[in-house]
Short mmCIF file of C-alpha atoms in Angstrom, two decimals:
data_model
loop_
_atom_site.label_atom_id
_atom_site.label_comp_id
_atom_site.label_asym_id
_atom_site.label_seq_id
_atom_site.Cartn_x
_atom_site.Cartn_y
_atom_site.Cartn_z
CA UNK Y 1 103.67 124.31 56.15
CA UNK Y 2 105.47 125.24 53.05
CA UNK Y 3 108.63 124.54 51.03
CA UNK Y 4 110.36 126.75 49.06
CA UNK Y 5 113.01 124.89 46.63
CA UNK Y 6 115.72 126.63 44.93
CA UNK Y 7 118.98 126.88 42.81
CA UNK Y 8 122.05 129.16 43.28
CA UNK Y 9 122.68 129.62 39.52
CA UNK Y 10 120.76 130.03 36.49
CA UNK Y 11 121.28 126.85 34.40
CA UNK Y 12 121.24 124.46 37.64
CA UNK Y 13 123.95 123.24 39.89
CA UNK Y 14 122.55 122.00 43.36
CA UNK Y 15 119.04 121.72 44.47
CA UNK Y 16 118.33 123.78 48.12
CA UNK Y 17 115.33 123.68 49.94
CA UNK Y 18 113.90 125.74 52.87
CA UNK Y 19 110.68 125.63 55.18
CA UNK Y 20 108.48 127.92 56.48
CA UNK Y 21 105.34 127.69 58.96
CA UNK Y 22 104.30 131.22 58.04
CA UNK Y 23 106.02 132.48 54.90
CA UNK Y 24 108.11 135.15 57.06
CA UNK Y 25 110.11 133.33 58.40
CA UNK Y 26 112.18 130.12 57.05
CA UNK Y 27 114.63 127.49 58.03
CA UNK Y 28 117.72 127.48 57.06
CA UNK Y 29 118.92 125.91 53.63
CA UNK Y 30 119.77 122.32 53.25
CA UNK Y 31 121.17 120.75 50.09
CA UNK Y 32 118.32 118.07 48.17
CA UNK Y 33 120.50 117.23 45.33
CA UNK Y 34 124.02 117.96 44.17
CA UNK Y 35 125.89 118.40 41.31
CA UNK Y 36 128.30 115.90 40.42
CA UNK Y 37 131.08 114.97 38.15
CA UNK Y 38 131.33 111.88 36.12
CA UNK Y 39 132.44 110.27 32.76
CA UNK Y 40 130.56 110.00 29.35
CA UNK Y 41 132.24 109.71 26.78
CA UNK Y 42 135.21 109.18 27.98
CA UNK Y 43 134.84 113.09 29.15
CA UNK Y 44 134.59 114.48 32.86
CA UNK Y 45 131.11 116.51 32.82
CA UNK Y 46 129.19 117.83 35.62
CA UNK Y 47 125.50 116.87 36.26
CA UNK Y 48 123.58 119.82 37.51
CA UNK Y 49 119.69 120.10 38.76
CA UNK Y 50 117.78 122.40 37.99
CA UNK Y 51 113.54 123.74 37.68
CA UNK Y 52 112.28 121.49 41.31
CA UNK Y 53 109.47 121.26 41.63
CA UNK Y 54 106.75 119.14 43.79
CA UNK Y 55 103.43 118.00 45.01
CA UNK Y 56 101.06 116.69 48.25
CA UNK Y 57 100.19 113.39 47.10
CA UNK Y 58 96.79 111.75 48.24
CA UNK Y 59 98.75 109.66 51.32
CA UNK Y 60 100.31 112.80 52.37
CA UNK Y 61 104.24 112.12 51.31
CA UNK Y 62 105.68 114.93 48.74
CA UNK Y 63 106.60 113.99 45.59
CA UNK Y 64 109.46 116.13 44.02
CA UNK Y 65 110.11 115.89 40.70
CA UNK Y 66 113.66 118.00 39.11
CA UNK Y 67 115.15 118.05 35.80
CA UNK Y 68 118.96 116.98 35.85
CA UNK Y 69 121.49 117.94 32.86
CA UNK Y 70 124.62 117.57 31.27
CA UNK Y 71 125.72 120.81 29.20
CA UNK Y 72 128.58 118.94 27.33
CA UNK Y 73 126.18 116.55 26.08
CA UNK Y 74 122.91 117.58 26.22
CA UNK Y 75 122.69 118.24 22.23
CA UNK Y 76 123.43 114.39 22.15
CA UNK Y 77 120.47 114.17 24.65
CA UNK Y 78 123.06 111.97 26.85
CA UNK Y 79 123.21 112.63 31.31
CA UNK Y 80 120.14 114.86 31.11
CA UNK Y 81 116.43 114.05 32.36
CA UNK Y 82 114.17 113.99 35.01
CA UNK Y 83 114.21 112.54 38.36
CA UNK Y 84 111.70 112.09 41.35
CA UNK Y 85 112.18 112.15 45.33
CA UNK Y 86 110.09 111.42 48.09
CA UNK Y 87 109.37 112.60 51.47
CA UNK Y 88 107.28 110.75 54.08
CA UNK Y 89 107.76 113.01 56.82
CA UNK Y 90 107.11 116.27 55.40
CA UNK Y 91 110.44 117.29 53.96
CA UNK Y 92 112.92 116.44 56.97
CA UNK Y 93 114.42 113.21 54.85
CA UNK Y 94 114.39 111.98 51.30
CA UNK Y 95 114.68 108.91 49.28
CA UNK Y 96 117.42 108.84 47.32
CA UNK Y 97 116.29 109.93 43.39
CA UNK Y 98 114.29 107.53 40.92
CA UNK Y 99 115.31 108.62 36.98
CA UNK Y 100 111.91 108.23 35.55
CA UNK Y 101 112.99 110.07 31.72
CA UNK Y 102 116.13 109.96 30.12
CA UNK Y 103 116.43 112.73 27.70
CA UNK Y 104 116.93 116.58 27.08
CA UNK Y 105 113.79 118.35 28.68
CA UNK Y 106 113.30 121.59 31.04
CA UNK Y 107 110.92 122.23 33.46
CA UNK Y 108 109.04 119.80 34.45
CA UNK Y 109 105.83 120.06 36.70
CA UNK Y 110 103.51 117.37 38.91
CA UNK Y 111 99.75 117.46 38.98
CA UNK Y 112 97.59 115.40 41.47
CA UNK Y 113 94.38 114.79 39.55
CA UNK Y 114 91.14 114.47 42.09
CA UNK Y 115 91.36 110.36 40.86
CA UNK Y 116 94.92 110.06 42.24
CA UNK Y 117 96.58 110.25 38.97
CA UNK Y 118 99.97 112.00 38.49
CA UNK Y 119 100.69 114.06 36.07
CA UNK Y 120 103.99 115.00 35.37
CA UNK Y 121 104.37 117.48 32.59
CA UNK Y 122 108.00 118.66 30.85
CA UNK Y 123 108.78 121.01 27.94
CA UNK Y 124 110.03 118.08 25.38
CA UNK Y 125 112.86 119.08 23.83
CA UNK Y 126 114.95 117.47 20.39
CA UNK Y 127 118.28 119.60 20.32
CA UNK Y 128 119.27 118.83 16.89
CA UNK Y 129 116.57 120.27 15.72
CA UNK Y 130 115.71 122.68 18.00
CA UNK Y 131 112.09 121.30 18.39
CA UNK Y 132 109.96 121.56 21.33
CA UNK Y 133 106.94 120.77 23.36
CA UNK Y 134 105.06 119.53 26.40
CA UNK Y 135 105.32 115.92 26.61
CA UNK Y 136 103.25 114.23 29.86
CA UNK Y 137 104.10 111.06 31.66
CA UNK Y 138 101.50 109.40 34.06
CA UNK Y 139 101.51 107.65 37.58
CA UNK Y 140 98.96 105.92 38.69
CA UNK Y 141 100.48 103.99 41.87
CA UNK Y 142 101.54 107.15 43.60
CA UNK Y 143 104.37 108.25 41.76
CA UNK Y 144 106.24 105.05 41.86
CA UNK Y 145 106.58 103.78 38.25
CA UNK Y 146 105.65 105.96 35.45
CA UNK Y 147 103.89 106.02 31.98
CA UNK Y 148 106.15 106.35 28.53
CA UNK Y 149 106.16 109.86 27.61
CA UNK Y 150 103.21 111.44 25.39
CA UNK Y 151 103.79 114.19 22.98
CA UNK Y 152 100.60 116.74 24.34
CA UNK Y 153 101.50 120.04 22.73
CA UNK Y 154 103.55 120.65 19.76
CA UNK Y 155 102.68 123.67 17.20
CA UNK Y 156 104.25 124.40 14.23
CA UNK Y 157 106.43 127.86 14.49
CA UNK Y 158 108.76 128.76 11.22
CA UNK Y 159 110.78 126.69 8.51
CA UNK Y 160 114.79 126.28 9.54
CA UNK Y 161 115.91 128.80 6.58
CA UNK Y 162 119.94 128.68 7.23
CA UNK Y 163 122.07 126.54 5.20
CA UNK Y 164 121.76 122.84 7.34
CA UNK Y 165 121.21 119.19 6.28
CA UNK Y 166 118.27 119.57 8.92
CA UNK Y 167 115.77 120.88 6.48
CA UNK Y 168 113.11 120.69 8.57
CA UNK Y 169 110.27 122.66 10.43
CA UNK Y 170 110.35 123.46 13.86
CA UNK Y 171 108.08 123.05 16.46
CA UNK Y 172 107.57 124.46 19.78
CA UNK Y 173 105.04 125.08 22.30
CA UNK Y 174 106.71 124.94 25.55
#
């Protein structure tokens, strides 16, 4: 079987998903995760989803893993991470999400190592500074608690030359 996941707009709104036995022809769409409105800062914002993504764990259950953001606030790093969902029965239900990073960060991706291990890699991202990298956070009970994050790419790209009291290099290596 596969799953094809999916978003109607370009920076996020709701998660879809759809399944296929052949990959010609697919069910139709149901909604995974919704956007939502809420309060921070004493502001209405909308969370949106955005970048799914998933992976066959050893016991068979997927393991979906999708970035979630706030655009008012995401400078401030503040309603924006990453969440995971799981699915026992091969994508028919879901558990409800588990925020396993809080912080601004796009696209992250799962890896099952041969050992069990779960990878789940994220471009790493610092706003204020307009930094950047791959950051990795490990599982190793099946996806249910998680590792803090580790900084495992980060190059240095070009001196911040405008007029700021950030002063700083930047670094990226998404």
């Amino acid at each position: 079987r596969f799953i094809l996941f999916y978003m109607p707009q370009s920076h996020g709104s709701s998660i879809y998903y759809t399944i296929s036995e052949d990959l010609l022809s697919w069910s139709d769409p149901l909604l995974l995760l919704e956007s939502y409105r809420t309060v921070i800062k004493d502001k209405e914002v909308q969370i949106r989803y955005v970048n799914m993504d998933a992976a066959v764990l050893p016991d068979g259950d997927l393991l979906g893993v999708c970035q979630f953001w706030c655009r008012e606030h995401y400078r401030a790093q503040l309603g924006t991470g990453i969440v995971t969902l799981r699915s026992s029965d091969n994508g028919k239900t879901w558990t409800s999400p588990q925020v396993i990073y809080e912080g601004s960060n796009w696209e992250p991706y799962l890896l099952v190592l041969p050992d069990g291990k779960i990878h789940c890699y994220f471009t790493d991202s610092t706003p204020e500074t307009w930094n950047s990298g791959v950051s990795l956070m490990v599982s190793e009970d099946n996806g249910r608690s998680w590792s803090p994050k580790m900084r495992v790419c980060r190059s240095y790209k070009y001196e911040y030359d405008k007029e700021t009291t950030l002063d700083k290099s930047i670094y990226t290596d998404q």
